[in-house]
Amino acid sequence: MSTPVFTLNNGVEIPVIGLGVYQSAPEETAAAVDTALRTGYRHIDTAAAYRNEREVGEGIRRSGVDRSEIFVETKVWVSDYGYDQTLHAFGKATGKLGFDTLDLLILHQPAPARFEQTIAAYKALETLLDEGRVRSIGVSNFTPAQLDRFLGEVSVVPAVNQVELHPYFVQPALQAADAEHGILTQAWSPIGGITFYPGWGDDRRSVLDDETIGAIAAAHGKSAAQVMLRWHLQQGRSAIPKSTNPVRIAQNFDVFDFELSAAELASIDALDTGRRGGPDPEVDRPAFYDFVIDEA
Ligand code: A2P
């Protein structure tokens, strides 16, 4: 089966569902990537900060699927921001992955107190794009205000803004800002993993157990995760569900044979709590930014 795609603002196609590997242990990552590619996925999303780019490359090679068929996305970490540093970070990422080119390279965080370095990092991405070493470039976790400030300084409009987005944190203003600029919104934690990951607060309610989503899932004979992924796709968002479990990896890709009604989509939108599960991108976090990304 060929994977449904969205077309980015520079004409490059991105498969609508990718495998996420945030919190995938290195020893499980290669197997998860291999399984996903054999299942039909053609998009893998990783990051220097996840410390598993090497295993992503290994999983891709293990699968036997040709590199040219796979959309490989990774992220530059804040400690590598700056023009020369980010060019070097590209070398670290490609060295670990074992590929010469990337399909999408994005800045992992906006780093508000390091705006100049963030811009310089993005200018390095523009150079890499110009030289054909990456096919598209973008950002992650940028708020509408940060995007406005950023777009005043850069030449290439980001193709993608990857942000926290699930039924308990829908970010309508952010989605509108992305759409206005022609930026594809890409959802991290698309099935709400952040609402139940250990260590992220005790009073959390897992969106996987939500009654409204459960009722919609029962009506379609699908799981809650599948309903959430369908909600993203029908509203035009790229989604990168993480799983290392072969059954759930397959389930998260089996979302192309049913359709949610407008009323069902609206009832999922209405679950928004406005409460972020992950870190606030407007708050500077120097200690968090400064961990060092290994050389390849
Ligand atoms: P696992 O890797 O054991 O499958 P998100 O991508 O929204 O952050 O969610 C990831 C979390 O959801 C992980 O804990 C993952 O665990 C779990 N998960 C992934 N797919 C499914 C699914 N189809 N049903 C239930 N849980 C899932």
PDB file of C-alpha atoms and ligand atoms in Angstrom:
ATOM      1  CA  MET A   1       0.000   0.000   0.000  1.00  0.00           C
ATOM      2  CA  SER A   2       1.332   3.435  -0.817  1.00  0.00           C
ATOM      3  CA  THR A   3       1.238   5.819   2.128  1.00  0.00           C
ATOM      4  CA  PRO A   4      -1.097   8.838   1.965  1.00  0.00           C
ATOM      5  CA  VAL A   5       0.914  12.064   1.987  1.00  0.00           C
ATOM      6  CA  PHE A   6       0.633  15.767   2.686  1.00  0.00           C
ATOM      7  CA  THR A   7       2.451  18.196   0.401  1.00  0.00           C
ATOM      8  CA  LEU A   8       4.761  20.639   2.186  1.00  0.00           C
ATOM      9  CA  ASN A   9       5.030  24.311   1.214  1.00  0.00           C
ATOM     10  CA  ASN A  10       8.040  23.533  -1.002  1.00  0.00           C
ATOM     11  CA  GLY A  11       6.309  20.701  -2.889  1.00  0.00           C
ATOM     12  CA  VAL A  12       8.004  17.857  -0.996  1.00  0.00           C
ATOM     13  CA  GLU A  13       5.633  15.070   0.072  1.00  0.00           C
ATOM     14  CA  ILE A  14       5.523  13.812   3.668  1.00  0.00           C
ATOM     15  CA  PRO A  15       3.675  10.630   4.661  1.00  0.00           C
ATOM     16  CA  VAL A  16       0.748  11.554   6.909  1.00  0.00           C
ATOM     17  CA  ILE A  17       1.693   9.065   9.645  1.00  0.00           C
ATOM     18  CA  GLY A  18       5.245   8.554  10.853  1.00  0.00           C
ATOM     19  CA  LEU A  19       6.758   6.454  13.603  1.00  0.00           C
ATOM     20  CA  GLY A  20       7.833   8.500  16.634  1.00  0.00           C
ATOM     21  CA  VAL A  21      10.780   7.270  18.685  1.00  0.00           C
ATOM     22  CA  TYR A  22      10.796   9.740  21.616  1.00  0.00           C
ATOM     23  CA  GLN A  23      11.341   7.616  24.743  1.00  0.00           C
ATOM     24  CA  SER A  24      12.141   4.522  22.664  1.00  0.00           C
ATOM     25  CA  ALA A  25      15.132   2.936  24.376  1.00  0.00           C
ATOM     26  CA  PRO A  26      18.096   2.587  21.993  1.00  0.00           C
ATOM     27  CA  GLU A  27      17.954  -1.229  22.219  1.00  0.00           C
ATOM     28  CA  GLU A  28      14.266  -1.229  21.179  1.00  0.00           C
ATOM     29  CA  THR A  29      14.464   1.468  18.540  1.00  0.00           C
ATOM     30  CA  ALA A  30      16.000  -0.463  15.642  1.00  0.00           C
ATOM     31  CA  ALA A  31      13.408  -3.234  16.052  1.00  0.00           C
ATOM     32  CA  ALA A  32      10.530  -0.721  16.196  1.00  0.00           C
ATOM     33  CA  VAL A  33      11.748   1.069  13.056  1.00  0.00           C
ATOM     34  CA  ASP A  34      12.226  -2.223  11.211  1.00  0.00           C
ATOM     35  CA  THR A  35       8.723  -3.379  12.235  1.00  0.00           C
ATOM     36  CA  ALA A  36       7.146  -0.060  11.226  1.00  0.00           C
ATOM     37  CA  LEU A  37       8.752  -0.088   7.791  1.00  0.00           C
ATOM     38  CA  ARG A  38       7.660  -3.690   7.196  1.00  0.00           C
ATOM     39  CA  THR A  39       4.145  -2.641   8.250  1.00  0.00           C
ATOM     40  CA  GLY A  40       4.055   0.079   5.616  1.00  0.00           C
ATOM     41  CA  TYR A  41       5.237   3.217   7.397  1.00  0.00           C
ATOM     42  CA  ARG A  42       7.542   5.387   5.271  1.00  0.00           C
ATOM     43  CA  HIS A  43       8.300   8.181   7.743  1.00  0.00           C
ATOM     44  CA  ILE A  44      10.428   8.062  10.899  1.00  0.00           C
ATOM     45  CA  ASP A  45      10.790  11.025  13.275  1.00  0.00           C
ATOM     46  CA  THR A  46      13.796  11.160  15.602  1.00  0.00           C
ATOM     47  CA  ALA A  47      15.991  13.833  17.233  1.00  0.00           C
ATOM     48  CA  ALA A  48      19.586  14.279  18.333  1.00  0.00           C
ATOM     49  CA  ALA A  49      18.240  14.727  21.870  1.00  0.00           C
ATOM     50  CA  TYR A  50      16.534  11.307  21.841  1.00  0.00           C
ATOM     51  CA  ARG A  51      19.972   9.691  21.565  1.00  0.00           C
ATOM     52  CA  ASN A  52      18.701   6.985  19.219  1.00  0.00           C
ATOM     53  CA  GLU A  53      19.518   8.300  15.717  1.00  0.00           C
ATOM     54  CA  ARG A  54      22.094   5.523  15.279  1.00  0.00           C
ATOM     55  CA  GLU A  55      19.466   2.853  15.993  1.00  0.00           C
ATOM     56  CA  VAL A  56      16.980   4.535  13.645  1.00  0.00           C
ATOM     57  CA  GLY A  57      19.537   4.212  10.837  1.00  0.00           C
ATOM     58  CA  GLU A  58      20.172   0.607  11.807  1.00  0.00           C
ATOM     59  CA  GLY A  59      16.426  -0.197  11.762  1.00  0.00           C
ATOM     60  CA  ILE A  60      16.045   1.375   8.330  1.00  0.00           C
ATOM     61  CA  ARG A  61      18.907  -0.688   6.914  1.00  0.00           C
ATOM     62  CA  ARG A  62      17.615  -3.843   8.619  1.00  0.00           C
ATOM     63  CA  SER A  63      14.175  -3.427   7.008  1.00  0.00           C
ATOM     64  CA  GLY A  64      15.575  -3.687   3.490  1.00  0.00           C
ATOM     65  CA  VAL A  65      13.337  -0.814   2.372  1.00  0.00           C
ATOM     66  CA  ASP A  66      15.218   1.478   0.043  1.00  0.00           C
ATOM     67  CA  ARG A  67      16.381   4.701   1.705  1.00  0.00           C
ATOM     68  CA  SER A  68      14.869   6.727  -1.142  1.00  0.00           C
ATOM     69  CA  GLU A  69      11.376   5.520  -0.164  1.00  0.00           C
ATOM     70  CA  ILE A  70      11.666   6.695   3.447  1.00  0.00           C
ATOM     71  CA  PHE A  71      11.087  10.176   4.852  1.00  0.00           C
ATOM     72  CA  VAL A  72      13.703  10.682   7.579  1.00  0.00           C
ATOM     73  CA  GLU A  73      13.154  13.562   9.999  1.00  0.00           C
ATOM     74  CA  THR A  74      15.425  14.642  12.837  1.00  0.00           C
ATOM     75  CA  LYS A  75      16.002  17.659  15.087  1.00  0.00           C
ATOM     76  CA  VAL A  76      18.919  19.846  16.086  1.00  0.00           C
ATOM     77  CA  TRP A  77      19.272  20.288  19.851  1.00  0.00           C
ATOM     78  CA  VAL A  78      19.670  23.773  21.411  1.00  0.00           C
ATOM     79  CA  SER A  79      23.273  23.227  22.543  1.00  0.00           C
ATOM     80  CA  ASP A  80      24.129  22.941  18.831  1.00  0.00           C
ATOM     81  CA  TYR A  81      22.474  26.256  17.836  1.00  0.00           C
ATOM     82  CA  GLY A  82      24.599  28.835  15.990  1.00  0.00           C
ATOM     83  CA  TYR A  83      25.502  28.842  12.277  1.00  0.00           C
ATOM     84  CA  ASP A  84      28.695  26.749  12.333  1.00  0.00           C
ATOM     85  CA  GLN A  85      27.512  24.609  15.233  1.00  0.00           C
ATOM     86  CA  THR A  86      24.314  23.673  13.392  1.00  0.00           C
ATOM     87  CA  LEU A  87      26.184  22.805  10.198  1.00  0.00           C
ATOM     88  CA  HIS A  88      28.306  20.555  12.387  1.00  0.00           C
ATOM     89  CA  ALA A  89      25.161  19.121  14.027  1.00  0.00           C
ATOM     90  CA  PHE A  90      23.931  18.082  10.567  1.00  0.00           C
ATOM     91  CA  GLY A  91      27.158  16.064  10.227  1.00  0.00           C
ATOM     92  CA  LYS A  92      26.594  14.470  13.627  1.00  0.00           C
ATOM     93  CA  ALA A  93      23.029  13.484  12.703  1.00  0.00           C
ATOM     94  CA  THR A  94      23.848  12.103   9.266  1.00  0.00           C
ATOM     95  CA  GLY A  95      26.927  10.356  10.665  1.00  0.00           C
ATOM     96  CA  LYS A  96      24.831   8.558  13.290  1.00  0.00           C
ATOM     97  CA  LEU A  97      21.960   7.779  10.919  1.00  0.00           C
ATOM     98  CA  GLY A  98      24.393   6.646   8.223  1.00  0.00           C
ATOM     99  CA  PHE A  99      22.788   8.709   5.433  1.00  0.00           C
ATOM    100  CA  ASP A 100      24.147  11.637   3.395  1.00  0.00           C
ATOM    101  CA  THR A 101      20.866  13.548   3.201  1.00  0.00           C
ATOM    102  CA  LEU A 102      17.792  14.142   5.352  1.00  0.00           C
ATOM    103  CA  ASP A 103      14.189  14.678   4.292  1.00  0.00           C
ATOM    104  CA  LEU A 104      13.353  17.113   7.088  1.00  0.00           C
ATOM    105  CA  LEU A 105      15.626  18.822   9.616  1.00  0.00           C
ATOM    106  CA  ILE A 106      14.027  21.010  12.282  1.00  0.00           C
ATOM    107  CA  LEU A 107      15.058  23.122  15.272  1.00  0.00           C
ATOM    108  CA  HIS A 108      13.913  21.231  18.374  1.00  0.00           C
ATOM    109  CA  GLN A 109      13.075  24.242  20.598  1.00  0.00           C
ATOM    110  CA  PRO A 110      12.694  27.997  20.159  1.00  0.00           C
ATOM    111  CA  ALA A 111      15.162  28.899  23.021  1.00  0.00           C
ATOM    112  CA  PRO A 112      13.655  32.364  23.742  1.00  0.00           C
ATOM    113  CA  ALA A 113      16.716  33.799  25.528  1.00  0.00           C
ATOM    114  CA  ARG A 114      18.957  32.701  22.641  1.00  0.00           C
ATOM    115  CA  PHE A 115      16.997  34.193  19.803  1.00  0.00           C
ATOM    116  CA  GLU A 116      20.083  35.226  17.791  1.00  0.00           C
ATOM    117  CA  GLN A 117      21.555  31.724  18.047  1.00  0.00           C
ATOM    118  CA  THR A 118      18.207  30.230  17.078  1.00  0.00           C
ATOM    119  CA  ILE A 119      18.120  32.417  13.951  1.00  0.00           C
ATOM    120  CA  ALA A 120      21.744  31.557  13.134  1.00  0.00           C
ATOM    121  CA  ALA A 121      20.889  27.850  13.499  1.00  0.00           C
ATOM    122  CA  TYR A 122      18.007  28.246  11.075  1.00  0.00           C
ATOM    123  CA  LYS A 123      20.239  30.084   8.589  1.00  0.00           C
ATOM    124  CA  ALA A 124      22.450  26.990   8.648  1.00  0.00           C
ATOM    125  CA  LEU A 125      19.357  24.910   7.819  1.00  0.00           C
ATOM    126  CA  GLU A 126      18.677  27.293   4.907  1.00  0.00           C
ATOM    127  CA  THR A 127      22.230  26.679   3.641  1.00  0.00           C
ATOM    128  CA  LEU A 128      21.770  22.913   3.918  1.00  0.00           C
ATOM    129  CA  LEU A 129      18.500  23.213   2.003  1.00  0.00           C
ATOM    130  CA  ASP A 130      20.147  25.320  -0.668  1.00  0.00           C
ATOM    131  CA  GLU A 131      22.936  22.763  -1.038  1.00  0.00           C
ATOM    132  CA  GLY A 132      20.437  19.892  -1.375  1.00  0.00           C
ATOM    133  CA  ARG A 133      21.623  18.143   1.769  1.00  0.00           C
ATOM    134  CA  VAL A 134      18.158  18.386   3.333  1.00  0.00           C
ATOM    135  CA  ARG A 135      14.915  18.326   1.342  1.00  0.00           C
ATOM    136  CA  SER A 136      12.949  20.488   3.785  1.00  0.00           C
ATOM    137  CA  ILE A 137      13.478  22.448   6.999  1.00  0.00           C
ATOM    138  CA  GLY A 138      11.323  23.530   9.893  1.00  0.00           C
ATOM    139  CA  VAL A 139      10.859  24.190  13.581  1.00  0.00           C
ATOM    140  CA  SER A 140       9.351  22.587  16.655  1.00  0.00           C
ATOM    141  CA  ASN A 141       7.528  23.917  19.705  1.00  0.00           C
ATOM    142  CA  PHE A 142       7.284  27.470  18.308  1.00  0.00           C
ATOM    143  CA  THR A 143       4.355  29.541  19.594  1.00  0.00           C
ATOM    144  CA  PRO A 144       2.485  31.956  17.283  1.00  0.00           C
ATOM    145  CA  ALA A 145       4.356  34.941  18.798  1.00  0.00           C
ATOM    146  CA  GLN A 146       7.707  33.210  18.365  1.00  0.00           C
ATOM    147  CA  LEU A 147       6.828  32.335  14.761  1.00  0.00           C
ATOM    148  CA  ASP A 148       5.985  35.973  14.009  1.00  0.00           C
ATOM    149  CA  ARG A 149       9.292  37.222  15.387  1.00  0.00           C
ATOM    150  CA  PHE A 150      11.191  34.417  13.642  1.00  0.00           C
ATOM    151  CA  LEU A 151       9.573  34.891  10.228  1.00  0.00           C
ATOM    152  CA  GLY A 152      10.715  38.498  10.223  1.00  0.00           C
ATOM    153  CA  GLU A 153      14.345  37.312  10.267  1.00  0.00           C
ATOM    154  CA  VAL A 154      14.538  34.235   8.019  1.00  0.00           C
ATOM    155  CA  SER A 155      14.230  33.674   4.258  1.00  0.00           C
ATOM    156  CA  VAL A 156      12.618  30.235   4.036  1.00  0.00           C
ATOM    157  CA  VAL A 157       9.227  29.744   5.690  1.00  0.00           C
ATOM    158  CA  PRO A 158       9.475  26.560   7.781  1.00  0.00           C
ATOM    159  CA  ALA A 159       7.750  23.588   6.131  1.00  0.00           C
ATOM    160  CA  VAL A 160       6.689  22.136   9.479  1.00  0.00           C
ATOM    161  CA  ASN A 161       6.079  23.197  13.084  1.00  0.00           C
ATOM    162  CA  GLN A 162       6.061  20.110  15.319  1.00  0.00           C
ATOM    163  CA  VAL A 163       4.159  20.812  18.545  1.00  0.00           C
ATOM    164  CA  GLU A 164       2.350  19.082  21.399  1.00  0.00           C
ATOM    165  CA  LEU A 165      -1.137  18.376  20.072  1.00  0.00           C
ATOM    166  CA  HIS A 166      -3.715  15.835  21.263  1.00  0.00           C
ATOM    167  CA  PRO A 167      -7.395  16.059  22.256  1.00  0.00           C
ATOM    168  CA  TYR A 168      -6.574  17.537  25.688  1.00  0.00           C
ATOM    169  CA  PHE A 169      -4.306  20.230  24.156  1.00  0.00           C
ATOM    170  CA  VAL A 170      -5.595  21.271  20.752  1.00  0.00           C
ATOM    171  CA  GLN A 171      -3.871  24.666  20.314  1.00  0.00           C
ATOM    172  CA  PRO A 172      -6.396  26.265  17.914  1.00  0.00           C
ATOM    173  CA  ALA A 173      -4.512  29.601  17.779  1.00  0.00           C
ATOM    174  CA  LEU A 174      -1.255  27.855  16.964  1.00  0.00           C
ATOM    175  CA  GLN A 175      -2.914  25.780  14.262  1.00  0.00           C
ATOM    176  CA  ALA A 176      -4.388  28.939  12.734  1.00  0.00           C
ATOM    177  CA  ALA A 177      -0.993  30.697  12.800  1.00  0.00           C
ATOM    178  CA  ASP A 178       0.717  27.737  11.107  1.00  0.00           C
ATOM    179  CA  ALA A 179      -2.017  27.586   8.454  1.00  0.00           C
ATOM    180  CA  GLU A 180      -1.802  31.322   7.810  1.00  0.00           C
ATOM    181  CA  HIS A 181       1.920  30.983   7.042  1.00  0.00           C
ATOM    182  CA  GLY A 182       1.577  27.762   5.011  1.00  0.00           C
ATOM    183  CA  ILE A 183       3.330  25.686   7.678  1.00  0.00           C
ATOM    184  CA  LEU A 184       2.210  22.094   8.234  1.00  0.00           C
ATOM    185  CA  THR A 185       1.326  21.433  11.879  1.00  0.00           C
ATOM    186  CA  GLN A 186       2.860  18.170  13.017  1.00  0.00           C
ATOM    187  CA  ALA A 187       1.525  16.676  16.239  1.00  0.00           C
ATOM    188  CA  TRP A 188       3.882  15.245  18.850  1.00  0.00           C
ATOM    189  CA  SER A 189       2.245  13.010  21.425  1.00  0.00           C
ATOM    190  CA  PRO A 190      -0.622  12.707  18.931  1.00  0.00           C
ATOM    191  CA  ILE A 191      -2.382  10.034  20.991  1.00  0.00           C
ATOM    192  CA  GLY A 192      -1.621  11.889  24.213  1.00  0.00           C
ATOM    193  CA  GLY A 193       1.333   9.909  25.548  1.00  0.00           C
ATOM    194  CA  ILE A 194       2.335  13.056  27.435  1.00  0.00           C
ATOM    195  CA  THR A 195      -0.941  12.738  29.394  1.00  0.00           C
ATOM    196  CA  PHE A 196       0.210   9.473  30.941  1.00  0.00           C
ATOM    197  CA  TYR A 197       3.993   9.241  30.641  1.00  0.00           C
ATOM    198  CA  PRO A 198       5.499   8.402  34.038  1.00  0.00           C
ATOM    199  CA  GLY A 199       7.159  11.361  35.734  1.00  0.00           C
ATOM    200  CA  TRP A 200       4.967  14.023  34.139  1.00  0.00           C
ATOM    201  CA  GLY A 201       2.678  14.664  37.142  1.00  0.00           C
ATOM    202  CA  ASP A 202       0.333  12.527  39.247  1.00  0.00           C
ATOM    203  CA  ASP A 203      -2.986  14.197  38.517  1.00  0.00           C
ATOM    204  CA  ARG A 204      -2.977  13.373  34.818  1.00  0.00           C
ATOM    205  CA  ARG A 205      -5.861  11.734  33.046  1.00  0.00           C
ATOM    206  CA  SER A 206      -4.913   9.601  30.071  1.00  0.00           C
ATOM    207  CA  VAL A 207      -6.666  10.731  26.927  1.00  0.00           C
ATOM    208  CA  LEU A 208      -6.638   7.056  25.859  1.00  0.00           C
ATOM    209  CA  ASP A 209      -9.275   6.465  28.581  1.00  0.00           C
ATOM    210  CA  ASP A 210     -11.485   9.380  27.556  1.00  0.00           C
ATOM    211  CA  GLU A 211     -15.186   8.415  27.408  1.00  0.00           C
ATOM    212  CA  THR A 212     -16.062  10.550  24.376  1.00  0.00           C
ATOM    213  CA  ILE A 213     -13.213   9.073  22.376  1.00  0.00           C
ATOM    214  CA  GLY A 214     -14.081   5.597  23.645  1.00  0.00           C
ATOM    215  CA  ALA A 215     -17.667   5.954  22.401  1.00  0.00           C
ATOM    216  CA  ILE A 216     -16.525   7.112  18.953  1.00  0.00           C
ATOM    217  CA  ALA A 217     -14.016   4.261  18.827  1.00  0.00           C
ATOM    218  CA  ALA A 218     -16.722   1.702  19.708  1.00  0.00           C
ATOM    219  CA  ALA A 219     -19.023   3.107  17.027  1.00  0.00           C
ATOM    220  CA  HIS A 220     -16.337   2.560  14.363  1.00  0.00           C
ATOM    221  CA  GLY A 221     -14.913  -0.703  15.730  1.00  0.00           C
ATOM    222  CA  LYS A 222     -11.555   1.034  16.187  1.00  0.00           C
ATOM    223  CA  SER A 223      -9.325   1.876  19.175  1.00  0.00           C
ATOM    224  CA  ALA A 224      -9.058   5.249  20.929  1.00  0.00           C
ATOM    225  CA  ALA A 225      -5.563   5.712  19.444  1.00  0.00           C
ATOM    226  CA  GLN A 226      -6.876   5.076  15.943  1.00  0.00           C
ATOM    227  CA  VAL A 227      -9.682   7.609  16.428  1.00  0.00           C
ATOM    228  CA  MET A 228      -7.184  10.265  17.561  1.00  0.00           C
ATOM    229  CA  LEU A 229      -4.940   9.604  14.571  1.00  0.00           C
ATOM    230  CA  ARG A 230      -7.903   9.827  12.216  1.00  0.00           C
ATOM    231  CA  TRP A 231      -8.872  13.153  13.870  1.00  0.00           C
ATOM    232  CA  HIS A 232      -5.387  14.500  13.076  1.00  0.00           C
ATOM    233  CA  LEU A 233      -5.396  13.281   9.481  1.00  0.00           C
ATOM    234  CA  GLN A 234      -8.861  14.553   8.643  1.00  0.00           C
ATOM    235  CA  GLN A 235      -7.909  17.968  10.039  1.00  0.00           C
ATOM    236  CA  GLY A 236      -4.731  18.051   7.952  1.00  0.00           C
ATOM    237  CA  ARG A 237      -2.089  17.423  10.606  1.00  0.00           C
ATOM    238  CA  SER A 238       0.918  15.141  10.317  1.00  0.00           C
ATOM    239  CA  ALA A 239       1.138  12.726  13.281  1.00  0.00           C
ATOM    240  CA  ILE A 240       4.019  10.684  14.675  1.00  0.00           C
ATOM    241  CA  PRO A 241       2.680   8.184  17.229  1.00  0.00           C
ATOM    242  CA  LYS A 242       5.394   6.468  19.247  1.00  0.00           C
ATOM    243  CA  SER A 243       5.291   2.757  19.937  1.00  0.00           C
ATOM    244  CA  THR A 244       7.803  -0.026  20.353  1.00  0.00           C
ATOM    245  CA  ASN A 245       5.084  -2.679  20.461  1.00  0.00           C
ATOM    246  CA  PRO A 246       4.543  -4.463  17.099  1.00  0.00           C
ATOM    247  CA  VAL A 247       0.776  -4.808  17.589  1.00  0.00           C
ATOM    248  CA  ARG A 248       0.365  -1.125  18.450  1.00  0.00           C
ATOM    249  CA  ILE A 249       2.749  -0.058  15.656  1.00  0.00           C
ATOM    250  CA  ALA A 250       0.482  -1.894  13.196  1.00  0.00           C
ATOM    251  CA  GLN A 251      -2.689  -0.551  14.825  1.00  0.00           C
ATOM    252  CA  ASN A 252      -1.489   3.047  14.532  1.00  0.00           C
ATOM    253  CA  PHE A 253      -1.011   2.613  10.794  1.00  0.00           C
ATOM    254  CA  ASP A 254      -4.391   0.946  10.263  1.00  0.00           C
ATOM    255  CA  VAL A 255      -6.308   4.225  10.080  1.00  0.00           C
ATOM    256  CA  PHE A 256      -7.068   4.608   6.397  1.00  0.00           C
ATOM    257  CA  ASP A 257     -10.322   2.630   6.188  1.00  0.00           C
ATOM    258  CA  PHE A 258     -12.757   4.719   8.235  1.00  0.00           C
ATOM    259  CA  GLU A 259     -13.995   8.288   8.379  1.00  0.00           C
ATOM    260  CA  LEU A 260     -15.041  10.439  11.342  1.00  0.00           C
ATOM    261  CA  SER A 261     -18.082  12.667  10.867  1.00  0.00           C
ATOM    262  CA  ALA A 262     -17.909  16.453  11.289  1.00  0.00           C
ATOM    263  CA  ALA A 263     -19.840  16.070  14.556  1.00  0.00           C
ATOM    264  CA  GLU A 264     -17.339  13.484  15.834  1.00  0.00           C
ATOM    265  CA  LEU A 265     -14.388  15.725  14.917  1.00  0.00           C
ATOM    266  CA  ALA A 266     -16.056  18.642  16.720  1.00  0.00           C
ATOM    267  CA  SER A 267     -16.715  16.573  19.845  1.00  0.00           C
ATOM    268  CA  ILE A 268     -13.021  15.649  19.974  1.00  0.00           C
ATOM    269  CA  ASP A 269     -12.016  19.312  19.504  1.00  0.00           C
ATOM    270  CA  ALA A 270     -14.295  20.139  22.448  1.00  0.00           C
ATOM    271  CA  LEU A 271     -12.187  17.987  24.797  1.00  0.00           C
ATOM    272  CA  ASP A 272      -9.444  20.649  24.764  1.00  0.00           C
ATOM    273  CA  THR A 273      -8.415  21.604  28.314  1.00  0.00           C
ATOM    274  CA  GLY A 274      -5.999  24.318  27.180  1.00  0.00           C
ATOM    275  CA  ARG A 275      -3.521  22.703  29.544  1.00  0.00           C
ATOM    276  CA  ARG A 276      -0.120  21.843  28.155  1.00  0.00           C
ATOM    277  CA  GLY A 277       1.375  18.502  29.205  1.00  0.00           C
ATOM    278  CA  GLY A 278       4.969  19.240  28.188  1.00  0.00           C
ATOM    279  CA  PRO A 279       7.300  22.189  28.812  1.00  0.00           C
ATOM    280  CA  ASP A 280       6.174  25.744  27.999  1.00  0.00           C
ATOM    281  CA  PRO A 281       8.247  26.962  25.013  1.00  0.00           C
ATOM    282  CA  GLU A 282       8.019  30.588  26.209  1.00  0.00           C
ATOM    283  CA  VAL A 283       9.919  29.706  29.388  1.00  0.00           C
ATOM    284  CA  ASP A 284      13.688  29.655  29.051  1.00  0.00           C
ATOM    285  CA  ARG A 285      15.303  26.487  30.431  1.00  0.00           C
ATOM    286  CA  PRO A 286      19.094  26.929  30.297  1.00  0.00           C
ATOM    287  CA  ALA A 287      19.958  23.825  32.340  1.00  0.00           C
ATOM    288  CA  PHE A 288      17.820  21.667  30.069  1.00  0.00           C
ATOM    289  CA  TYR A 289      19.273  23.170  26.872  1.00  0.00           C
ATOM    290  CA  ASP A 290      22.921  22.652  27.657  1.00  0.00           C
ATOM    291  CA  PHE A 291      23.342  18.899  27.542  1.00  0.00           C
ATOM    292  CA  VAL A 292      25.870  17.926  24.942  1.00  0.00           C
ATOM    293  CA  ILE A 293      25.017  15.918  21.840  1.00  0.00           C
ATOM    294  CA  ASP A 294      27.704  13.304  21.158  1.00  0.00           C
ATOM    295  CA  GLU A 295      29.792  13.337  18.026  1.00  0.00           C
ATOM    296  CA  ALA A 296      28.916  10.686  15.427  1.00  0.00           C
TER     297      ALA A 296
HETATM  298  P1  A2P B   1       4.186   1.543  23.643  1.00  0.00           P
HETATM  299  O1  A2P B   1       5.478   2.023  23.023  1.00  0.00           O
HETATM  300  O2  A2P B   1       4.406   0.517  24.717  1.00  0.00           O
HETATM  301  O3  A2P B   1       3.169   1.112  22.597  1.00  0.00           O
HETATM  302  P2  A2P B   1       2.442   9.454  21.999  1.00  0.00           P
HETATM  303  O4  A2P B   1       3.065   9.108  20.688  1.00  0.00           O
HETATM  304  O5  A2P B   1       1.126  10.170  21.890  1.00  0.00           O
HETATM  305  O6  A2P B   1       3.393  10.186  22.908  1.00  0.00           O
HETATM  306  O7  A2P B   1       2.061   8.091  22.739  1.00  0.00           O
HETATM  307  C1  A2P B   1       3.051   7.124  23.020  1.00  0.00           C
HETATM  308  C2  A2P B   1       2.596   6.258  24.172  1.00  0.00           C
HETATM  309  O8  A2P B   1       1.397   5.562  23.817  1.00  0.00           O
HETATM  310  C3  A2P B   1       3.605   5.205  24.532  1.00  0.00           C
HETATM  311  O9  A2P B   1       3.547   5.002  25.926  1.00  0.00           O
HETATM  312  C4  A2P B   1       3.110   3.968  23.769  1.00  0.00           C
HETATM  313  O10 A2P B   1       3.526   2.798  24.439  1.00  0.00           O
HETATM  314  C5  A2P B   1       1.614   4.144  23.824  1.00  0.00           C
HETATM  315  N1  A2P B   1       0.896   3.649  22.640  1.00  0.00           N
HETATM  316  C6  A2P B   1       1.298   3.725  21.344  1.00  0.00           C
HETATM  317  N2  A2P B   1       0.361   3.263  20.515  1.00  0.00           N
HETATM  318  C7  A2P B   1      -0.678   2.884  21.285  1.00  0.00           C
HETATM  319  C8  A2P B   1      -1.959   2.325  21.017  1.00  0.00           C
HETATM  320  N3  A2P B   1      -2.338   2.068  19.769  1.00  0.00           N
HETATM  321  N4  A2P B   1      -2.757   2.043  22.066  1.00  0.00           N
HETATM  322  C9  A2P B   1      -2.365   2.301  23.327  1.00  0.00           C
HETATM  323  N5  A2P B   1      -1.173   2.843  23.661  1.00  0.00           N
HETATM  324  C10 A2P B   1      -0.341   3.130  22.647  1.00  0.00           C
END
